[in-house]
Amino acid sequence: MATANSIPLELRPLGNTGLKLSCVGFGASPLGNVFGPVSESDAIATVRQAFRLGINFFDTSPYYGGTLSEKVLGITLKALEVPRNEYIVATKCGRYIDGFDFSAERVTRSIDESLERLQLDYVDILQCHDIEFGSLDQIVNETIPALLKLKEAGKIRFIGITGLPLEIFTYVLDRVPPRTVDVVLSYCHYGVNDSTLENLLPYLKSKGVGVISASPLAMGLLTENGPPEWHPASPELKAACKAAAAHCKEKGRNISKLAMQYSLLNKDISTILVGMNSIQQVNENVAAAVELATIGKDEKTLSEIDDILKPVKNETWPSGIQQS
Ligand code: NAD
């Protein structure tokens, strides 16, 4: 049987950036205690294990835990004691614990604050965080030009945008000059319950934009423990995912493993960004990828899950402000 470290984790190119990301990426929002408390020593051990098993991509934001995630990720990366070019770090700007601000002045100040918390000289990717909560025209005309200056200054290598509604990505990418936005981070749209990102992949490929897909476990819906209190899904979607998890458990399978494997199958997506807060979760998620590469997918159980989730397939929830 394949073990977590029996073969190297696959690296996939990220659009035109030249970066190669591990197919499983480390989502650091749990390090900001977003899914429950995590001690600093557990955080260090979790990130160390992730890096040891081949995860080279770490994503955070000043918003997660009100800057806590960035601070803890900075401490954990330093504790690795490896050269800076051996890991890839993405953080975000424009979303903070006290609200949204995508102004040039705020995002320019934001990167300096992030670099200090992360204890880094530069980040690989700076992403405008959840742009559907701001004016998309401001993102195009003010925020992205400010980020281009940060690129010239060497504080960031690449520019990204993130958010939930998929149409925000085409709105921005249709309006910025080619090769200004390098990366798109979509979440909760490429998993067993919602795979709508698939329709956008040919467009993103044609633009040379790298694709990061986050939340393969639908922010906890596709776990045996279920989602956190704040989860925005409808009661119907929550109930269907709970039923799918129970079905897997009954068969001696794990819903999270199957969900990871489903998301990893599409190689046009560079990395599947999963939030992790323990060595066990790192081991399980890397093992899911290794097992998929060596043994293949569990087609039968995936099709049973698909049947259970059919009534809520591609159901999402509202996010952001209505754009004019
Ligand atoms: P996720 O779907 O990755 O689920 C995370 C939850 O699943 C956590 O509770 C985690 O402890 C648990 N988990 C992880 N592995 C598990 C396993 N093997 N078994 C059981 N439970 C497991 O959701 P997420 O953390 O919100 O998303 C991943 C990352 O993507 C975030 O940490 C963040 O970095 C990024 N993200 C960005 C945006 C954005 O930019 N707007 C939105 C969502 C996520």
PDB file of C-alpha atoms in Angstrom, residues 37-256:
ATOM      1  CA  PRO A  37      -7.487  26.756  18.383  1.00  0.00           C
ATOM      2  CA  VAL A  38      -4.041  25.544  17.225  1.00  0.00           C
ATOM      3  CA  SER A  39      -0.970  25.888  19.454  1.00  0.00           C
ATOM      4  CA  GLU A  40       2.258  27.343  18.069  1.00  0.00           C
ATOM      5  CA  SER A  41       4.093  24.042  18.590  1.00  0.00           C
ATOM      6  CA  ASP A  42       1.376  22.124  16.708  1.00  0.00           C
ATOM      7  CA  ALA A  43       1.525  24.710  13.928  1.00  0.00           C
ATOM      8  CA  ILE A  44       5.311  24.331  13.619  1.00  0.00           C
ATOM      9  CA  ALA A  45       5.048  20.524  13.570  1.00  0.00           C
ATOM     10  CA  THR A  46       2.250  20.630  10.962  1.00  0.00           C
ATOM     11  CA  VAL A  47       4.112  22.928   8.565  1.00  0.00           C
ATOM     12  CA  ARG A  48       7.339  20.939   9.047  1.00  0.00           C
ATOM     13  CA  GLN A  49       5.529  17.717   8.144  1.00  0.00           C
ATOM     14  CA  ALA A  50       3.899  19.350   5.119  1.00  0.00           C
ATOM     15  CA  PHE A  51       7.273  20.521   3.813  1.00  0.00           C
ATOM     16  CA  ARG A  52       8.875  17.147   4.563  1.00  0.00           C
ATOM     17  CA  LEU A  53       6.204  15.383   2.476  1.00  0.00           C
ATOM     18  CA  GLY A  54       6.731  17.678  -0.510  1.00  0.00           C
ATOM     19  CA  ILE A  55       4.233  20.499  -0.011  1.00  0.00           C
ATOM     20  CA  ASN A  56       5.974  23.662  -1.250  1.00  0.00           C
ATOM     21  CA  PHE A  57       3.046  26.096  -1.455  1.00  0.00           C
ATOM     22  CA  PHE A  58       1.660  27.994   1.538  1.00  0.00           C
ATOM     23  CA  ASP A  59      -1.282  30.424   1.364  1.00  0.00           C
ATOM     24  CA  THR A  60      -2.350  32.937   4.000  1.00  0.00           C
ATOM     25  CA  SER A  61      -3.981  36.361   4.429  1.00  0.00           C
ATOM     26  CA  PRO A  62      -3.930  39.246   6.913  1.00  0.00           C
ATOM     27  CA  TYR A  63      -7.659  38.505   7.334  1.00  0.00           C
ATOM     28  CA  TYR A  64      -7.231  34.983   8.741  1.00  0.00           C
ATOM     29  CA  GLY A  65      -7.445  35.217  12.506  1.00  0.00           C
ATOM     30  CA  GLY A  66      -6.924  38.996  12.296  1.00  0.00           C
ATOM     31  CA  THR A  67      -3.245  38.654  11.182  1.00  0.00           C
ATOM     32  CA  LEU A  68      -2.588  35.607  13.413  1.00  0.00           C
ATOM     33  CA  SER A  69      -2.275  33.188  10.457  1.00  0.00           C
ATOM     34  CA  GLU A  70       0.434  35.328   8.823  1.00  0.00           C
ATOM     35  CA  LYS A  71       2.358  35.645  12.109  1.00  0.00           C
ATOM     36  CA  VAL A  72       2.211  31.913  12.832  1.00  0.00           C
ATOM     37  CA  LEU A  73       3.083  30.980   9.234  1.00  0.00           C
ATOM     38  CA  GLY A  74       6.100  33.310   9.463  1.00  0.00           C
ATOM     39  CA  ILE A  75       7.300  31.566  12.612  1.00  0.00           C
ATOM     40  CA  THR A  76       6.755  28.085  11.166  1.00  0.00           C
ATOM     41  CA  LEU A  77       8.517  28.832   7.854  1.00  0.00           C
ATOM     42  CA  LYS A  78      11.491  30.296   9.697  1.00  0.00           C
ATOM     43  CA  ALA A  79      11.626  27.171  11.856  1.00  0.00           C
ATOM     44  CA  LEU A  80      12.068  25.051   8.693  1.00  0.00           C
ATOM     45  CA  GLU A  81      15.567  26.536   8.314  1.00  0.00           C
ATOM     46  CA  VAL A  82      15.618  25.966   4.534  1.00  0.00           C
ATOM     47  CA  PRO A  83      16.543  28.384   1.729  1.00  0.00           C
ATOM     48  CA  ARG A  84      13.774  30.831   0.825  1.00  0.00           C
ATOM     49  CA  ASN A  85      13.526  29.584  -2.777  1.00  0.00           C
ATOM     50  CA  GLU A  86      12.453  26.119  -1.592  1.00  0.00           C
ATOM     51  CA  TYR A  87       8.958  27.272  -0.678  1.00  0.00           C
ATOM     52  CA  ILE A  88       6.347  29.462  -2.337  1.00  0.00           C
ATOM     53  CA  VAL A  89       4.286  31.873  -0.247  1.00  0.00           C
ATOM     54  CA  ALA A  90       1.070  33.609  -1.202  1.00  0.00           C
ATOM     55  CA  THR A  91      -0.710  36.189   0.896  1.00  0.00           C
ATOM     56  CA  LYS A  92      -3.498  38.653   0.202  1.00  0.00           C
ATOM     57  CA  CYS A  93      -4.521  42.284   0.508  1.00  0.00           C
ATOM     58  CA  GLY A  94      -7.715  44.308   0.641  1.00  0.00           C
ATOM     59  CA  ARG A  95      -9.604  42.202   3.207  1.00  0.00           C
ATOM     60  CA  TYR A  96      -9.010  42.776   6.901  1.00  0.00           C
ATOM     61  CA  ILE A  97     -10.710  41.844  10.145  1.00  0.00           C
ATOM     62  CA  ASP A  98     -12.266  45.350  10.245  1.00  0.00           C
ATOM     63  CA  GLY A  99     -13.442  45.372   6.607  1.00  0.00           C
ATOM     64  CA  PHE A 100     -12.408  45.785   2.968  1.00  0.00           C
ATOM     65  CA  ASP A 101     -10.085  48.388   1.481  1.00  0.00           C
ATOM     66  CA  PHE A 102      -8.690  47.887  -2.014  1.00  0.00           C
ATOM     67  CA  SER A 103      -7.289  51.420  -2.329  1.00  0.00           C
ATOM     68  CA  ALA A 104      -3.761  51.800  -3.699  1.00  0.00           C
ATOM     69  CA  GLU A 105      -2.666  53.404  -0.424  1.00  0.00           C
ATOM     70  CA  ARG A 106      -3.986  50.530   1.747  1.00  0.00           C
ATOM     71  CA  VAL A 107      -2.674  47.632  -0.364  1.00  0.00           C
ATOM     72  CA  THR A 108       0.731  49.316  -0.671  1.00  0.00           C
ATOM     73  CA  ARG A 109       0.930  49.596   3.125  1.00  0.00           C
ATOM     74  CA  SER A 110      -0.523  46.103   3.510  1.00  0.00           C
ATOM     75  CA  ILE A 111       2.368  44.289   1.837  1.00  0.00           C
ATOM     76  CA  ASP A 112       4.915  45.875   4.180  1.00  0.00           C
ATOM     77  CA  GLU A 113       2.830  44.786   7.184  1.00  0.00           C
ATOM     78  CA  SER A 114       2.470  41.261   5.762  1.00  0.00           C
ATOM     79  CA  LEU A 115       6.196  40.926   5.018  1.00  0.00           C
ATOM     80  CA  GLU A 116       6.999  41.932   8.585  1.00  0.00           C
ATOM     81  CA  ARG A 117       4.573  39.390  10.059  1.00  0.00           C
ATOM     82  CA  LEU A 118       5.768  36.667   7.676  1.00  0.00           C
ATOM     83  CA  GLN A 119       9.424  37.563   8.364  1.00  0.00           C
ATOM     84  CA  LEU A 120      10.081  37.574   4.595  1.00  0.00           C
ATOM     85  CA  ASP A 121      11.682  39.980   2.092  1.00  0.00           C
ATOM     86  CA  TYR A 122       9.137  39.175  -0.621  1.00  0.00           C
ATOM     87  CA  VAL A 123       6.085  37.014  -1.255  1.00  0.00           C
ATOM     88  CA  ASP A 124       5.710  34.972  -4.413  1.00  0.00           C
ATOM     89  CA  ILE A 125       2.057  35.884  -4.956  1.00  0.00           C
ATOM     90  CA  LEU A 126       0.005  38.789  -3.618  1.00  0.00           C
ATOM     91  CA  GLN A 127      -3.704  38.324  -4.203  1.00  0.00           C
ATOM     92  CA  CYS A 128      -6.548  40.827  -3.950  1.00  0.00           C
ATOM     93  CA  HIS A 129      -8.727  39.059  -1.377  1.00  0.00           C
ATOM     94  CA  ASP A 130     -12.421  38.431  -2.152  1.00  0.00           C
ATOM     95  CA  ILE A 131     -12.787  41.152  -4.744  1.00  0.00           C
ATOM     96  CA  GLU A 132     -16.569  40.713  -5.039  1.00  0.00           C
ATOM     97  CA  PHE A 133     -16.800  42.784  -1.839  1.00  0.00           C
ATOM     98  CA  GLY A 134     -15.180  45.778  -3.532  1.00  0.00           C
ATOM     99  CA  SER A 135     -15.679  47.661  -6.771  1.00  0.00           C
ATOM    100  CA  LEU A 136     -14.303  45.513  -9.599  1.00  0.00           C
ATOM    101  CA  ASP A 137     -13.532  48.680 -11.543  1.00  0.00           C
ATOM    102  CA  GLN A 138     -11.384  49.864  -8.636  1.00  0.00           C
ATOM    103  CA  ILE A 139      -9.563  46.509  -8.724  1.00  0.00           C
ATOM    104  CA  VAL A 140      -8.876  47.016 -12.462  1.00  0.00           C
ATOM    105  CA  ASN A 141      -8.019  50.717 -12.407  1.00  0.00           C
ATOM    106  CA  GLU A 142      -6.392  51.237  -9.005  1.00  0.00           C
ATOM    107  CA  THR A 143      -5.518  48.055  -7.098  1.00  0.00           C
ATOM    108  CA  ILE A 144      -3.821  46.050  -9.862  1.00  0.00           C
ATOM    109  CA  PRO A 145      -1.734  49.087 -11.005  1.00  0.00           C
ATOM    110  CA  ALA A 146      -0.604  49.517  -7.351  1.00  0.00           C
ATOM    111  CA  LEU A 147       0.353  45.845  -7.202  1.00  0.00           C
ATOM    112  CA  LEU A 148       2.345  46.226 -10.442  1.00  0.00           C
ATOM    113  CA  LYS A 149       4.449  48.857  -8.644  1.00  0.00           C
ATOM    114  CA  LEU A 150       5.032  46.405  -5.780  1.00  0.00           C
ATOM    115  CA  LYS A 151       6.191  43.888  -8.389  1.00  0.00           C
ATOM    116  CA  GLU A 152       8.681  46.422  -9.773  1.00  0.00           C
ATOM    117  CA  ALA A 153       9.882  47.094  -6.220  1.00  0.00           C
ATOM    118  CA  GLY A 154      10.591  43.377  -5.761  1.00  0.00           C
ATOM    119  CA  LYS A 155       8.179  42.935  -2.845  1.00  0.00           C
ATOM    120  CA  ILE A 156       5.981  40.497  -4.777  1.00  0.00           C
ATOM    121  CA  ARG A 157       6.671  38.271  -7.766  1.00  0.00           C
ATOM    122  CA  PHE A 158       3.169  37.663  -9.089  1.00  0.00           C
ATOM    123  CA  ILE A 159      -0.331  39.129  -8.835  1.00  0.00           C
ATOM    124  CA  GLY A 160      -3.531  37.226  -8.109  1.00  0.00           C
ATOM    125  CA  ILE A 161      -7.235  37.768  -7.476  1.00  0.00           C
ATOM    126  CA  THR A 162      -9.511  35.668  -5.287  1.00  0.00           C
ATOM    127  CA  GLY A 163     -13.213  35.329  -4.599  1.00  0.00           C
ATOM    128  CA  LEU A 164     -16.303  33.115  -4.745  1.00  0.00           C
ATOM    129  CA  PRO A 165     -18.478  34.157  -7.747  1.00  0.00           C
ATOM    130  CA  LEU A 166     -16.743  32.949 -10.890  1.00  0.00           C
ATOM    131  CA  GLU A 167     -17.849  35.889 -13.059  1.00  0.00           C
ATOM    132  CA  ILE A 168     -15.568  38.286 -11.118  1.00  0.00           C
ATOM    133  CA  PHE A 169     -12.546  36.640 -12.723  1.00  0.00           C
ATOM    134  CA  THR A 170     -13.661  37.188 -16.319  1.00  0.00           C
ATOM    135  CA  TYR A 171     -14.763  40.740 -15.486  1.00  0.00           C
ATOM    136  CA  VAL A 172     -11.264  41.665 -14.304  1.00  0.00           C
ATOM    137  CA  LEU A 173      -9.258  39.571 -16.780  1.00  0.00           C
ATOM    138  CA  ASP A 174     -11.206  41.014 -19.725  1.00  0.00           C
ATOM    139  CA  ARG A 175     -10.220  44.529 -18.637  1.00  0.00           C
ATOM    140  CA  VAL A 176      -6.568  44.361 -17.543  1.00  0.00           C
ATOM    141  CA  PRO A 177      -3.631  44.229 -19.983  1.00  0.00           C
ATOM    142  CA  PRO A 178      -2.401  40.670 -20.723  1.00  0.00           C
ATOM    143  CA  ARG A 179       0.021  39.222 -18.146  1.00  0.00           C
ATOM    144  CA  THR A 180      -0.856  41.669 -15.395  1.00  0.00           C
ATOM    145  CA  VAL A 181      -2.955  39.221 -13.374  1.00  0.00           C
ATOM    146  CA  ASP A 182      -0.931  36.008 -13.168  1.00  0.00           C
ATOM    147  CA  VAL A 183      -3.084  33.857 -10.891  1.00  0.00           C
ATOM    148  CA  VAL A 184      -6.687  33.210  -9.941  1.00  0.00           C
ATOM    149  CA  LEU A 185      -7.673  31.611  -6.626  1.00  0.00           C
ATOM    150  CA  SER A 186     -11.175  30.142  -6.697  1.00  0.00           C
ATOM    151  CA  TYR A 187     -12.703  28.338  -3.724  1.00  0.00           C
ATOM    152  CA  CYS A 188     -15.528  25.869  -3.163  1.00  0.00           C
ATOM    153  CA  HIS A 189     -16.045  25.478  -6.931  1.00  0.00           C
ATOM    154  CA  TYR A 190     -14.014  22.411  -7.762  1.00  0.00           C
ATOM    155  CA  GLY A 191     -15.110  19.582  -5.519  1.00  0.00           C
ATOM    156  CA  VAL A 192     -17.526  16.663  -5.403  1.00  0.00           C
ATOM    157  CA  ASN A 193     -20.517  18.894  -4.607  1.00  0.00           C
ATOM    158  CA  ASP A 194     -19.668  21.821  -6.905  1.00  0.00           C
ATOM    159  CA  SER A 195     -17.435  21.621  -9.988  1.00  0.00           C
ATOM    160  CA  THR A 196     -18.495  24.804 -11.811  1.00  0.00           C
ATOM    161  CA  LEU A 197     -14.900  26.083 -12.050  1.00  0.00           C
ATOM    162  CA  GLU A 198     -14.431  23.502 -14.802  1.00  0.00           C
ATOM    163  CA  ASN A 199     -16.339  25.705 -17.292  1.00  0.00           C
ATOM    164  CA  LEU A 200     -13.889  28.567 -16.736  1.00  0.00           C
ATOM    165  CA  LEU A 201     -10.679  26.568 -17.134  1.00  0.00           C
ATOM    166  CA  PRO A 202     -10.358  26.872 -20.962  1.00  0.00           C
ATOM    167  CA  TYR A 203     -10.728  30.680 -20.704  1.00  0.00           C
ATOM    168  CA  LEU A 204      -8.109  30.906 -17.934  1.00  0.00           C
ATOM    169  CA  LYS A 205      -5.767  28.675 -19.907  1.00  0.00           C
ATOM    170  CA  SER A 206      -6.175  30.865 -22.998  1.00  0.00           C
ATOM    171  CA  LYS A 207      -5.102  33.860 -20.890  1.00  0.00           C
ATOM    172  CA  GLY A 208      -2.091  31.989 -19.451  1.00  0.00           C
ATOM    173  CA  VAL A 209      -3.466  32.524 -15.935  1.00  0.00           C
ATOM    174  CA  GLY A 210      -2.495  29.991 -13.256  1.00  0.00           C
ATOM    175  CA  VAL A 211      -5.348  28.350 -11.348  1.00  0.00           C
ATOM    176  CA  ILE A 212      -5.406  27.638  -7.628  1.00  0.00           C
ATOM    177  CA  SER A 213      -8.498  25.831  -6.385  1.00  0.00           C
ATOM    178  CA  ALA A 214      -9.110  26.126  -2.649  1.00  0.00           C
ATOM    179  CA  SER A 215     -11.389  24.403  -0.166  1.00  0.00           C
ATOM    180  CA  PRO A 216     -11.636  20.881  -1.651  1.00  0.00           C
ATOM    181  CA  LEU A 217     -13.407  19.875   1.565  1.00  0.00           C
ATOM    182  CA  ALA A 218     -15.909  22.708   1.010  1.00  0.00           C
ATOM    183  CA  MET A 219     -14.666  24.432   4.197  1.00  0.00           C
ATOM    184  CA  GLY A 220     -15.476  21.405   6.341  1.00  0.00           C
ATOM    185  CA  LEU A 221     -18.713  20.199   4.673  1.00  0.00           C
ATOM    186  CA  LEU A 222     -16.836  17.194   3.276  1.00  0.00           C
ATOM    187  CA  THR A 223     -15.361  15.979   6.572  1.00  0.00           C
ATOM    188  CA  GLU A 224     -16.597  13.466   9.121  1.00  0.00           C
ATOM    189  CA  ASN A 225     -16.678  16.223  11.774  1.00  0.00           C
ATOM    190  CA  GLY A 226     -18.781  18.516   9.596  1.00  0.00           C
ATOM    191  CA  PRO A 227     -18.508  22.283   9.015  1.00  0.00           C
ATOM    192  CA  PRO A 228     -17.885  25.065  11.556  1.00  0.00           C
ATOM    193  CA  GLU A 229     -20.774  27.149  12.942  1.00  0.00           C
ATOM    194  CA  TRP A 230     -20.148  30.065  10.557  1.00  0.00           C
ATOM    195  CA  HIS A 231     -20.424  27.937   7.394  1.00  0.00           C
ATOM    196  CA  PRO A 232     -22.665  29.769   4.860  1.00  0.00           C
ATOM    197  CA  ALA A 233     -24.159  26.698   3.084  1.00  0.00           C
ATOM    198  CA  SER A 234     -27.925  26.092   3.121  1.00  0.00           C
ATOM    199  CA  PRO A 235     -29.358  23.475   5.527  1.00  0.00           C
ATOM    200  CA  GLU A 236     -30.078  21.248   2.473  1.00  0.00           C
ATOM    201  CA  LEU A 237     -26.469  21.360   1.262  1.00  0.00           C
ATOM    202  CA  LYS A 238     -25.178  20.701   4.786  1.00  0.00           C
ATOM    203  CA  ALA A 239     -27.558  17.744   5.183  1.00  0.00           C
ATOM    204  CA  ALA A 240     -26.595  16.210   1.820  1.00  0.00           C
ATOM    205  CA  CYS A 241     -22.860  16.448   2.602  1.00  0.00           C
ATOM    206  CA  LYS A 242     -23.481  14.933   6.036  1.00  0.00           C
ATOM    207  CA  ALA A 243     -25.351  12.043   4.387  1.00  0.00           C
ATOM    208  CA  ALA A 244     -22.482  11.540   1.908  1.00  0.00           C
ATOM    209  CA  ALA A 245     -19.941  11.493   4.758  1.00  0.00           C
ATOM    210  CA  ALA A 246     -22.041   8.967   6.698  1.00  0.00           C
ATOM    211  CA  HIS A 247     -22.368   6.771   3.599  1.00  0.00           C
ATOM    212  CA  CYS A 248     -18.594   6.727   3.114  1.00  0.00           C
ATOM    213  CA  LYS A 249     -18.001   5.933   6.786  1.00  0.00           C
ATOM    214  CA  GLU A 250     -20.440   3.033   6.606  1.00  0.00           C
ATOM    215  CA  LYS A 251     -18.418   1.619   3.704  1.00  0.00           C
ATOM    216  CA  GLY A 252     -15.134   2.069   5.595  1.00  0.00           C
ATOM    217  CA  ARG A 253     -14.161   5.016   3.356  1.00  0.00           C
ATOM    218  CA  ASN A 254     -13.316   8.602   4.251  1.00  0.00           C
ATOM    219  CA  ILE A 255     -15.230  11.431   2.572  1.00  0.00           C
ATOM    220  CA  SER A 256     -12.280  13.845   2.901  1.00  0.00           C
TER     221      SER A 256
END
